[in-house]
Amino acid sequence: MTRNREIHLASRPQGWPTEDTFRLVETDVPTPGPGQIVVRNQFMSVDPYMRGRMNDVKSYVPPYALDAPLDGAAIGEVVASDAADIAVGTTVQHGLGWREYALLDATAARQVDPGVAPVSAYLSVLGMTGLTAYAGLLEVAAMKPGETVFVSAAAGAVGSLVGQIAKLKGAGRVIGSAGSPAKVERLRALGFDAAFDYHDGVREALRAAAPDGVDVYFDNVGGDHLEAAISAMNLHGRAAICGMIAQYNATEPPAAPRNLALVIGKRLTLRGFLVNDHHDVRPAFVRDVAGWLRDGTLSYDETIVDGIENAPAAFLGLLRGDNLGKMLVKV
């Protein structure tokens, strides 16, 4: 083992984070105590929700501490173990990313089989990202065959899977928004029936893509996307509110949605959700997704940045929308 490098939160950002928000720190590689393991991380995830944890506010997860390592989903190989049920050499998934070596209780690690899929897939299509898409669409929004589905940030990690799962589960029409012409083309290649660049105007583009209205909206953006979706949604439409990345770095209240009164007459359901509330659907998720991957009917994209020292840049790129599919750091 060598020295350990980890990324600390150096300051709390006001608005957009910068490189100065983070600090690369060198520490000793930890030694496991009873019931503990040390994992040499191979991949770590950067996710939009992490922006909220950089603020010192009460939320569904505790804020990151200043001058301490950040954390998040990671996968790697056990290099030292004082736990009876996890041997050295085992590949595990856990929650202590943003560092090269992680010390954790063995009970906090989930063993995975690297022979089934590339290990990075356990942080994307086979991990919380895939489960979020699956549970949000089918459990929270309760999509039914034949319905029209609209997905915002549809070229991202979650959105790209939502659209494909909707088609595989019998949606009549699937529409996605994305941030560039190249991403729009990718959505069409993934089987979306229509896709548009939100820079061209969300409300007008959605109206053209869904002339008969929208039954289900999977929201990753909020703001003008949510406003446009409310206007387009049909009677008894349902929205699964997964994220609102449009306002994560805002310093002023959002301008939209301004049409919430439509929720009343249309009898809409707008439901926020967290994936941790839906682990009961994991068996169905694993069965379906594993089968779709085997037969090639489900695709997934990954954007991989090399080096723990580049994790802050990867996170900032995620907030800008530089990624196609899941943004990962190869540690």
mmCIF file of C-alpha atoms in Angstrom:
data_model
loop_
_atom_site.group_PDB
_atom_site.id
_atom_site.type_symbol
_atom_site.label_atom_id
_atom_site.label_comp_id
_atom_site.label_asym_id
_atom_site.label_seq_id
_atom_site.Cartn_x
_atom_site.Cartn_y
_atom_site.Cartn_z
ATOM 1 C CA MET A 1 0.000 0.000 0.000
ATOM 2 C CA THR A 2 1.036 3.603 -0.609
ATOM 3 C CA ARG A 3 -0.176 6.929 0.648
ATOM 4 C CA ASN A 4 -3.857 7.739 0.390
ATOM 5 C CA ARG A 5 -5.299 10.762 -1.433
ATOM 6 C CA GLU A 6 -8.763 12.135 -0.767
ATOM 7 C CA ILE A 7 -10.847 15.176 -1.689
ATOM 8 C CA HIS A 8 -11.958 17.470 1.149
ATOM 9 C CA LEU A 9 -14.547 20.232 1.160
ATOM 10 C CA ALA A 10 -12.483 23.407 1.593
ATOM 11 C CA SER A 11 -15.333 25.946 1.629
ATOM 12 C CA ARG A 12 -19.091 26.182 1.217
ATOM 13 C CA PRO A 13 -19.937 27.561 -2.225
ATOM 14 C CA GLN A 14 -22.240 30.510 -2.763
ATOM 15 C CA GLY A 15 -23.820 29.789 -6.113
ATOM 16 C CA TRP A 16 -21.639 27.731 -8.437
ATOM 17 C CA PRO A 17 -18.809 25.723 -6.847
ATOM 18 C CA THR A 18 -15.288 26.240 -8.174
ATOM 19 C CA GLU A 19 -12.048 24.273 -8.010
ATOM 20 C CA ASP A 20 -11.261 26.230 -4.829
ATOM 21 C CA THR A 21 -14.286 24.633 -3.162
ATOM 22 C CA PHE A 22 -12.220 21.435 -2.939
ATOM 23 C CA ARG A 23 -8.821 20.449 -1.577
ATOM 24 C CA LEU A 24 -6.680 17.405 -2.406
ATOM 25 C CA VAL A 25 -5.284 15.984 0.840
ATOM 26 C CA GLU A 26 -2.726 13.208 1.362
ATOM 27 C CA THR A 27 -3.167 10.891 4.355
ATOM 28 C CA ASP A 28 -1.966 7.517 5.603
ATOM 29 C CA VAL A 29 -3.650 4.416 4.239
ATOM 30 C CA PRO A 30 -5.942 3.247 7.083
ATOM 31 C CA THR A 31 -5.645 -0.056 8.917
ATOM 32 C CA PRO A 32 -8.813 -2.079 9.551
ATOM 33 C CA GLY A 33 -10.039 -2.789 13.064
ATOM 34 C CA PRO A 34 -12.292 -5.678 14.087
ATOM 35 C CA GLY A 35 -15.127 -6.107 11.615
ATOM 36 C CA GLN A 36 -13.647 -3.565 9.201
ATOM 37 C CA ILE A 37 -12.224 -3.618 5.691
ATOM 38 C CA VAL A 38 -10.036 -1.329 3.588
ATOM 39 C CA VAL A 39 -11.119 -0.871 -0.026
ATOM 40 C CA ARG A 40 -8.922 0.392 -2.852
ATOM 41 C CA ASN A 41 -11.506 2.328 -4.819
ATOM 42 C CA GLN A 42 -11.596 1.732 -8.569
ATOM 43 C CA PHE A 43 -14.504 3.997 -9.540
ATOM 44 C CA MET A 44 -16.463 6.675 -7.716
ATOM 45 C CA SER A 45 -19.637 8.469 -8.642
ATOM 46 C CA VAL A 46 -20.320 12.200 -8.778
ATOM 47 C CA ASP A 47 -24.006 13.089 -8.614
ATOM 48 C CA PRO A 48 -26.122 16.256 -8.683
ATOM 49 C CA TYR A 49 -27.475 15.726 -5.149
ATOM 50 C CA MET A 50 -23.948 16.286 -3.814
ATOM 51 C CA ARG A 51 -24.288 19.995 -4.555
ATOM 52 C CA GLY A 52 -26.975 20.299 -1.880
ATOM 53 C CA ARG A 53 -24.768 18.576 0.690
ATOM 54 C CA MET A 54 -22.179 21.320 0.277
ATOM 55 C CA ASN A 55 -24.609 23.746 1.918
ATOM 56 C CA ASP A 56 -24.933 23.804 5.694
ATOM 57 C CA VAL A 57 -28.694 23.290 5.689
ATOM 58 C CA LYS A 58 -31.024 20.610 6.994
ATOM 59 C CA SER A 59 -31.944 18.083 4.349
ATOM 60 C CA TYR A 60 -32.650 14.381 3.847
ATOM 61 C CA VAL A 61 -28.903 13.688 4.120
ATOM 62 C CA PRO A 62 -26.409 15.443 6.407
ATOM 63 C CA PRO A 63 -24.289 18.227 4.901
ATOM 64 C CA TYR A 64 -20.652 17.583 4.120
ATOM 65 C CA ALA A 65 -18.285 18.726 6.850
ATOM 66 C CA LEU A 66 -15.658 21.343 6.103
ATOM 67 C CA ASP A 67 -12.045 20.145 5.995
ATOM 68 C CA ALA A 68 -13.150 16.522 5.823
ATOM 69 C CA PRO A 69 -13.461 14.092 2.907
ATOM 70 C CA LEU A 70 -16.642 14.099 0.869
ATOM 71 C CA ASP A 71 -18.428 10.813 0.340
ATOM 72 C CA GLY A 72 -20.590 9.100 -2.247
ATOM 73 C CA ALA A 73 -21.048 5.841 -4.082
ATOM 74 C CA ALA A 74 -17.879 3.932 -4.962
ATOM 75 C CA ILE A 75 -16.735 0.462 -5.918
ATOM 76 C CA GLY A 76 -13.387 -1.212 -5.426
ATOM 77 C CA GLU A 77 -11.329 -4.168 -4.257
ATOM 78 C CA VAL A 78 -10.799 -5.138 -0.636
ATOM 79 C CA VAL A 79 -7.063 -4.892 0.094
ATOM 80 C CA ALA A 80 -7.150 -5.492 3.857
ATOM 81 C CA SER A 81 -9.774 -7.202 5.982
ATOM 82 C CA ASP A 82 -10.452 -7.922 9.631
ATOM 83 C CA ALA A 83 -13.943 -9.193 8.848
ATOM 84 C CA ALA A 84 -14.797 -12.871 8.735
ATOM 85 C CA ASP A 85 -17.217 -12.700 5.810
ATOM 86 C CA ILE A 86 -15.306 -10.466 3.366
ATOM 87 C CA ALA A 87 -11.955 -11.705 2.073
ATOM 88 C CA VAL A 88 -9.128 -9.711 0.534
ATOM 89 C CA GLY A 89 -9.704 -9.525 -3.216
ATOM 90 C CA THR A 90 -13.478 -9.206 -2.979
ATOM 91 C CA THR A 91 -15.116 -6.469 -5.050
ATOM 92 C CA VAL A 92 -17.528 -4.349 -3.009
ATOM 93 C CA GLN A 93 -19.790 -1.369 -3.463
ATOM 94 C CA HIS A 94 -20.036 1.189 -0.661
ATOM 95 C CA GLY A 95 -20.591 4.858 0.186
ATOM 96 C CA LEU A 96 -17.109 6.250 0.809
ATOM 97 C CA GLY A 97 -15.975 7.688 -2.475
ATOM 98 C CA TRP A 98 -13.852 10.801 -3.050
ATOM 99 C CA ARG A 99 -10.750 8.924 -1.785
ATOM 100 C CA GLU A 100 -8.357 6.266 -3.013
ATOM 101 C CA TYR A 101 -8.594 4.015 0.050
ATOM 102 C CA ALA A 102 -11.742 3.694 2.170
ATOM 103 C CA LEU A 103 -11.983 2.269 5.690
ATOM 104 C CA LEU A 104 -15.445 1.001 6.545
ATOM 105 C CA ASP A 105 -17.372 -1.557 8.517
ATOM 106 C CA ALA A 106 -17.893 -4.732 6.533
ATOM 107 C CA THR A 107 -21.641 -4.423 7.127
ATOM 108 C CA ALA A 108 -21.621 -1.183 5.094
ATOM 109 C CA ALA A 109 -20.275 -2.920 1.965
ATOM 110 C CA ARG A 110 -22.213 -4.903 -0.627
ATOM 111 C CA GLN A 111 -20.320 -7.648 -2.442
ATOM 112 C CA VAL A 112 -20.727 -7.694 -6.227
ATOM 113 C CA ASP A 113 -19.614 -10.072 -8.954
ATOM 114 C CA PRO A 114 -17.209 -8.410 -11.413
ATOM 115 C CA GLY A 115 -17.757 -11.306 -13.785
ATOM 116 C CA VAL A 116 -21.396 -10.347 -14.419
ATOM 117 C CA ALA A 117 -20.748 -6.825 -15.717
ATOM 118 C CA PRO A 118 -17.996 -4.188 -15.757
ATOM 119 C CA VAL A 119 -17.571 -2.958 -12.200
ATOM 120 C CA SER A 120 -18.495 0.596 -13.211
ATOM 121 C CA ALA A 121 -21.974 -0.653 -14.158
ATOM 122 C CA TYR A 122 -22.734 -1.211 -10.476
ATOM 123 C CA LEU A 123 -22.561 2.565 -10.047
ATOM 124 C CA SER A 124 -24.784 3.240 -13.063
ATOM 125 C CA VAL A 125 -27.254 0.946 -14.773
ATOM 126 C CA LEU A 126 -27.057 -1.829 -12.126
ATOM 127 C CA GLY A 127 -26.775 0.557 -9.177
ATOM 128 C CA MET A 128 -28.756 3.350 -7.557
ATOM 129 C CA THR A 129 -28.920 5.197 -10.871
ATOM 130 C CA GLY A 130 -30.788 2.358 -12.555
ATOM 131 C CA LEU A 131 -32.995 1.728 -9.537
ATOM 132 C CA THR A 132 -33.888 5.432 -9.401
ATOM 133 C CA ALA A 133 -35.026 5.353 -13.018
ATOM 134 C CA TYR A 134 -36.937 2.087 -12.602
ATOM 135 C CA ALA A 135 -38.693 2.903 -9.322
ATOM 136 C CA GLY A 136 -39.412 6.516 -10.223
ATOM 137 C CA LEU A 137 -41.058 5.642 -13.515
ATOM 138 C CA LEU A 138 -42.920 2.476 -12.558
ATOM 139 C CA GLU A 139 -43.636 2.909 -8.835
ATOM 140 C CA VAL A 140 -43.798 6.662 -8.214
ATOM 141 C CA ALA A 141 -45.282 7.782 -11.533
ATOM 142 C CA ALA A 142 -47.022 4.422 -12.102
ATOM 143 C CA MET A 143 -46.612 4.550 -15.867
ATOM 144 C CA LYS A 144 -49.085 2.431 -17.797
ATOM 145 C CA PRO A 145 -48.685 0.961 -21.301
ATOM 146 C CA GLY A 146 -49.719 3.320 -24.055
ATOM 147 C CA GLU A 147 -49.013 6.510 -22.106
ATOM 148 C CA THR A 148 -46.905 9.456 -23.233
ATOM 149 C CA VAL A 149 -43.804 10.054 -21.111
ATOM 150 C CA PHE A 150 -41.651 13.189 -20.964
ATOM 151 C CA VAL A 151 -38.164 13.035 -19.407
ATOM 152 C CA SER A 152 -35.988 16.076 -18.669
ATOM 153 C CA ALA A 153 -32.175 15.852 -18.663
ATOM 154 C CA ALA A 154 -32.839 12.744 -20.712
ATOM 155 C CA ALA A 155 -29.239 12.227 -21.820
ATOM 156 C CA GLY A 156 -28.060 12.020 -18.219
ATOM 157 C CA ALA A 157 -27.470 8.921 -16.141
ATOM 158 C CA VAL A 158 -31.034 8.538 -14.863
ATOM 159 C CA GLY A 159 -32.971 10.144 -17.702
ATOM 160 C CA SER A 160 -31.470 8.011 -20.455
ATOM 161 C CA LEU A 161 -32.551 4.879 -18.593
ATOM 162 C CA VAL A 162 -36.022 6.240 -17.814
ATOM 163 C CA GLY A 163 -36.764 6.738 -21.493
ATOM 164 C CA GLN A 164 -35.567 3.281 -22.480
ATOM 165 C CA ILE A 165 -37.394 1.541 -19.625
ATOM 166 C CA ALA A 166 -40.567 3.412 -20.569
ATOM 167 C CA LYS A 167 -40.351 2.033 -24.127
ATOM 168 C CA LEU A 168 -39.565 -1.465 -22.866
ATOM 169 C CA LYS A 169 -42.585 -1.317 -20.560
ATOM 170 C CA GLY A 170 -44.931 -0.298 -23.364
ATOM 171 C CA ALA A 171 -45.103 3.497 -23.335
ATOM 172 C CA GLY A 172 -46.915 4.834 -26.367
ATOM 173 C CA ARG A 173 -44.568 7.798 -26.869
ATOM 174 C CA VAL A 174 -41.377 8.904 -25.089
ATOM 175 C CA ILE A 175 -39.996 12.440 -25.323
ATOM 176 C CA GLY A 176 -36.699 13.718 -23.928
ATOM 177 C CA SER A 177 -35.025 17.080 -23.471
ATOM 178 C CA ALA A 178 -31.254 17.515 -23.557
ATOM 179 C CA GLY A 179 -28.673 20.274 -23.715
ATOM 180 C CA SER A 180 -27.038 19.900 -27.128
ATOM 181 C CA PRO A 181 -27.752 18.648 -30.663
ATOM 182 C CA ALA A 182 -25.375 15.723 -30.111
ATOM 183 C CA LYS A 183 -27.289 14.646 -27.009
ATOM 184 C CA VAL A 184 -30.573 14.956 -28.889
ATOM 185 C CA GLU A 185 -29.221 12.614 -31.558
ATOM 186 C CA ARG A 186 -28.125 10.171 -28.872
ATOM 187 C CA LEU A 187 -31.638 10.097 -27.422
ATOM 188 C CA ARG A 188 -33.069 9.263 -30.815
ATOM 189 C CA ALA A 189 -30.523 6.462 -31.170
ATOM 190 C CA LEU A 190 -31.669 5.125 -27.770
ATOM 191 C CA GLY A 191 -35.229 4.841 -29.056
ATOM 192 C CA PHE A 192 -36.856 8.062 -27.856
ATOM 193 C CA ASP A 193 -39.737 8.935 -30.186
ATOM 194 C CA ALA A 194 -38.901 12.643 -29.995
ATOM 195 C CA ALA A 195 -36.134 14.728 -28.465
ATOM 196 C CA PHE A 196 -35.280 18.417 -28.378
ATOM 197 C CA ASP A 197 -32.586 20.832 -27.229
ATOM 198 C CA TYR A 198 -34.035 22.806 -24.328
ATOM 199 C CA HIS A 199 -32.076 25.882 -25.412
ATOM 200 C CA ASP A 200 -34.603 26.189 -28.267
ATOM 201 C CA GLY A 201 -37.474 26.724 -25.804
ATOM 202 C CA VAL A 202 -38.982 24.001 -23.634
ATOM 203 C CA ARG A 203 -42.679 24.882 -23.756
ATOM 204 C CA GLU A 204 -42.854 25.229 -27.536
ATOM 205 C CA ALA A 205 -40.731 22.148 -28.212
ATOM 206 C CA LEU A 206 -42.743 19.999 -25.807
ATOM 207 C CA ARG A 207 -46.029 21.156 -27.308
ATOM 208 C CA ALA A 208 -44.786 20.148 -30.756
ATOM 209 C CA ALA A 209 -43.433 16.793 -29.558
ATOM 210 C CA ALA A 210 -46.554 15.898 -27.549
ATOM 211 C CA PRO A 211 -49.566 17.304 -29.414
ATOM 212 C CA ASP A 212 -51.875 14.973 -27.474
ATOM 213 C CA GLY A 213 -50.374 15.892 -24.107
ATOM 214 C CA VAL A 214 -48.185 14.154 -21.533
ATOM 215 C CA ASP A 215 -49.352 11.510 -19.059
ATOM 216 C CA VAL A 216 -46.107 11.019 -17.109
ATOM 217 C CA TYR A 217 -43.306 13.490 -16.465
ATOM 218 C CA PHE A 218 -39.983 12.368 -14.957
ATOM 219 C CA ASP A 219 -38.391 15.561 -13.620
ATOM 220 C CA ASN A 220 -34.635 15.931 -13.204
ATOM 221 C CA VAL A 221 -34.527 19.680 -13.833
ATOM 222 C CA GLY A 222 -37.422 21.647 -12.313
ATOM 223 C CA GLY A 223 -37.849 25.307 -13.275
ATOM 224 C CA ASP A 224 -39.026 25.935 -16.823
ATOM 225 C CA HIS A 225 -39.156 22.195 -17.550
ATOM 226 C CA LEU A 226 -41.606 21.582 -14.725
ATOM 227 C CA GLU A 227 -43.678 24.566 -15.828
ATOM 228 C CA ALA A 228 -43.813 23.283 -19.402
ATOM 229 C CA ALA A 229 -44.706 19.783 -18.245
ATOM 230 C CA ILE A 230 -47.578 21.031 -16.063
ATOM 231 C CA SER A 231 -48.988 22.915 -19.051
ATOM 232 C CA ALA A 232 -48.696 19.838 -21.278
ATOM 233 C CA MET A 233 -49.929 17.208 -18.836
ATOM 234 C CA ASN A 234 -53.241 15.491 -19.380
ATOM 235 C CA LEU A 235 -56.006 14.985 -16.864
ATOM 236 C CA HIS A 236 -54.750 12.883 -13.927
ATOM 237 C CA GLY A 237 -51.151 13.127 -15.130
ATOM 238 C CA ARG A 238 -48.359 12.131 -12.754
ATOM 239 C CA ALA A 239 -44.925 13.648 -12.252
ATOM 240 C CA ALA A 240 -42.081 11.867 -10.449
ATOM 241 C CA ILE A 241 -39.865 14.623 -9.045
ATOM 242 C CA CYS A 242 -36.348 13.175 -8.906
ATOM 243 C CA GLY A 243 -34.175 16.302 -9.073
ATOM 244 C CA MET A 244 -34.162 20.028 -9.817
ATOM 245 C CA ILE A 245 -30.674 20.662 -11.125
ATOM 246 C CA ALA A 246 -31.742 23.972 -12.696
ATOM 247 C CA GLN A 247 -31.760 25.610 -9.270
ATOM 248 C CA TYR A 248 -29.016 23.801 -7.330
ATOM 249 C CA ASN A 249 -26.589 26.678 -7.849
ATOM 250 C CA ALA A 250 -29.167 29.477 -7.860
ATOM 251 C CA THR A 251 -28.782 32.402 -5.471
ATOM 252 C CA GLU A 252 -32.279 33.755 -6.180
ATOM 253 C CA PRO A 253 -35.707 32.054 -5.959
ATOM 254 C CA PRO A 254 -36.642 30.224 -9.174
ATOM 255 C CA ALA A 255 -38.851 32.067 -11.653
ATOM 256 C CA ALA A 256 -40.848 28.955 -12.534
ATOM 257 C CA PRO A 257 -43.169 27.133 -12.313
ATOM 258 C CA ARG A 258 -45.745 29.924 -12.473
ATOM 259 C CA ASN A 259 -48.686 27.723 -13.410
ATOM 260 C CA LEU A 260 -49.197 25.540 -10.348
ATOM 261 C CA ALA A 261 -52.906 26.391 -10.317
ATOM 262 C CA LEU A 262 -53.277 23.999 -13.254
ATOM 263 C CA VAL A 263 -52.551 21.140 -10.855
ATOM 264 C CA ILE A 264 -56.028 21.625 -9.403
ATOM 265 C CA GLY A 265 -58.173 21.471 -12.510
ATOM 266 C CA LYS A 266 -56.103 18.750 -14.137
ATOM 267 C CA ARG A 267 -56.004 16.754 -10.887
ATOM 268 C CA LEU A 268 -52.298 16.205 -11.315
ATOM 269 C CA THR A 269 -50.009 14.323 -8.938
ATOM 270 C CA LEU A 270 -46.547 15.813 -8.372
ATOM 271 C CA ARG A 271 -44.639 13.419 -6.139
ATOM 272 C CA GLY A 272 -41.097 13.790 -4.906
ATOM 273 C CA PHE A 273 -39.173 10.639 -4.113
ATOM 274 C CA LEU A 274 -35.899 9.219 -2.863
ATOM 275 C CA VAL A 275 -34.573 5.949 -4.181
ATOM 276 C CA ASN A 276 -33.856 4.722 -0.650
ATOM 277 C CA ASP A 277 -37.612 4.409 -0.102
ATOM 278 C CA HIS A 278 -37.958 1.883 -2.911
ATOM 279 C CA HIS A 279 -35.549 -0.957 -2.194
ATOM 280 C CA ASP A 280 -38.523 -3.320 -2.182
ATOM 281 C CA VAL A 281 -38.566 -3.193 -5.993
ATOM 282 C CA ARG A 282 -34.886 -4.160 -6.282
ATOM 283 C CA PRO A 283 -35.590 -7.849 -7.102
ATOM 284 C CA ALA A 284 -37.841 -6.852 -10.014
ATOM 285 C CA PHE A 285 -35.330 -4.195 -11.074
ATOM 286 C CA VAL A 286 -32.412 -6.649 -11.110
ATOM 287 C CA ARG A 287 -34.454 -9.256 -12.985
ATOM 288 C CA ASP A 288 -35.639 -6.847 -15.655
ATOM 289 C CA VAL A 289 -32.436 -4.866 -16.143
ATOM 290 C CA ALA A 290 -30.176 -7.929 -16.160
ATOM 291 C CA GLY A 291 -32.371 -9.472 -18.839
ATOM 292 C CA TRP A 292 -32.417 -6.306 -20.953
ATOM 293 C CA LEU A 293 -28.645 -6.015 -20.744
ATOM 294 C CA ARG A 294 -28.202 -9.647 -21.748
ATOM 295 C CA ASP A 295 -30.383 -9.336 -24.824
ATOM 296 C CA GLY A 296 -29.045 -5.911 -25.774
ATOM 297 C CA THR A 297 -32.336 -4.021 -25.538
ATOM 298 C CA LEU A 298 -31.036 -1.601 -22.875
ATOM 299 C CA SER A 299 -27.973 0.609 -23.395
ATOM 300 C CA TYR A 300 -26.140 2.859 -20.990
ATOM 301 C CA ASP A 301 -23.559 5.599 -21.376
ATOM 302 C CA GLU A 302 -20.695 6.494 -19.070
ATOM 303 C CA THR A 303 -18.429 9.531 -19.046
ATOM 304 C CA ILE A 304 -15.226 8.574 -17.213
ATOM 305 C CA VAL A 305 -12.668 11.047 -15.846
ATOM 306 C CA ASP A 306 -9.290 9.634 -14.796
ATOM 307 C CA GLY A 307 -7.693 10.366 -11.412
ATOM 308 C CA ILE A 308 -8.921 11.246 -7.938
ATOM 309 C CA GLU A 309 -7.295 14.663 -8.366
ATOM 310 C CA ASN A 310 -9.753 15.346 -11.191
ATOM 311 C CA ALA A 311 -12.872 14.450 -9.205
ATOM 312 C CA PRO A 312 -13.737 18.138 -8.556
ATOM 313 C CA ALA A 313 -13.479 18.889 -12.274
ATOM 314 C CA ALA A 314 -15.722 15.911 -13.018
ATOM 315 C CA PHE A 315 -18.311 17.169 -10.549
ATOM 316 C CA LEU A 316 -18.237 20.693 -11.980
ATOM 317 C CA GLY A 317 -18.569 19.212 -15.462
ATOM 318 C CA LEU A 318 -21.616 17.258 -14.308
ATOM 319 C CA LEU A 319 -23.279 20.460 -13.120
ATOM 320 C CA ARG A 320 -22.574 22.060 -16.508
ATOM 321 C CA GLY A 321 -24.001 19.060 -18.340
ATOM 322 C CA ASP A 322 -20.723 17.934 -19.883
ATOM 323 C CA ASN A 323 -21.525 14.271 -19.322
ATOM 324 C CA LEU A 324 -23.323 11.768 -21.490
ATOM 325 C CA GLY A 325 -24.936 9.204 -19.191
ATOM 326 C CA LYS A 326 -23.277 8.521 -15.847
ATOM 327 C CA MET A 327 -20.344 10.691 -14.757
ATOM 328 C CA LEU A 328 -17.700 8.545 -13.053
ATOM 329 C CA VAL A 329 -14.173 9.045 -11.814
ATOM 330 C CA LYS A 330 -11.684 6.233 -12.345
ATOM 331 C CA VAL A 331 -9.726 6.375 -9.144
#
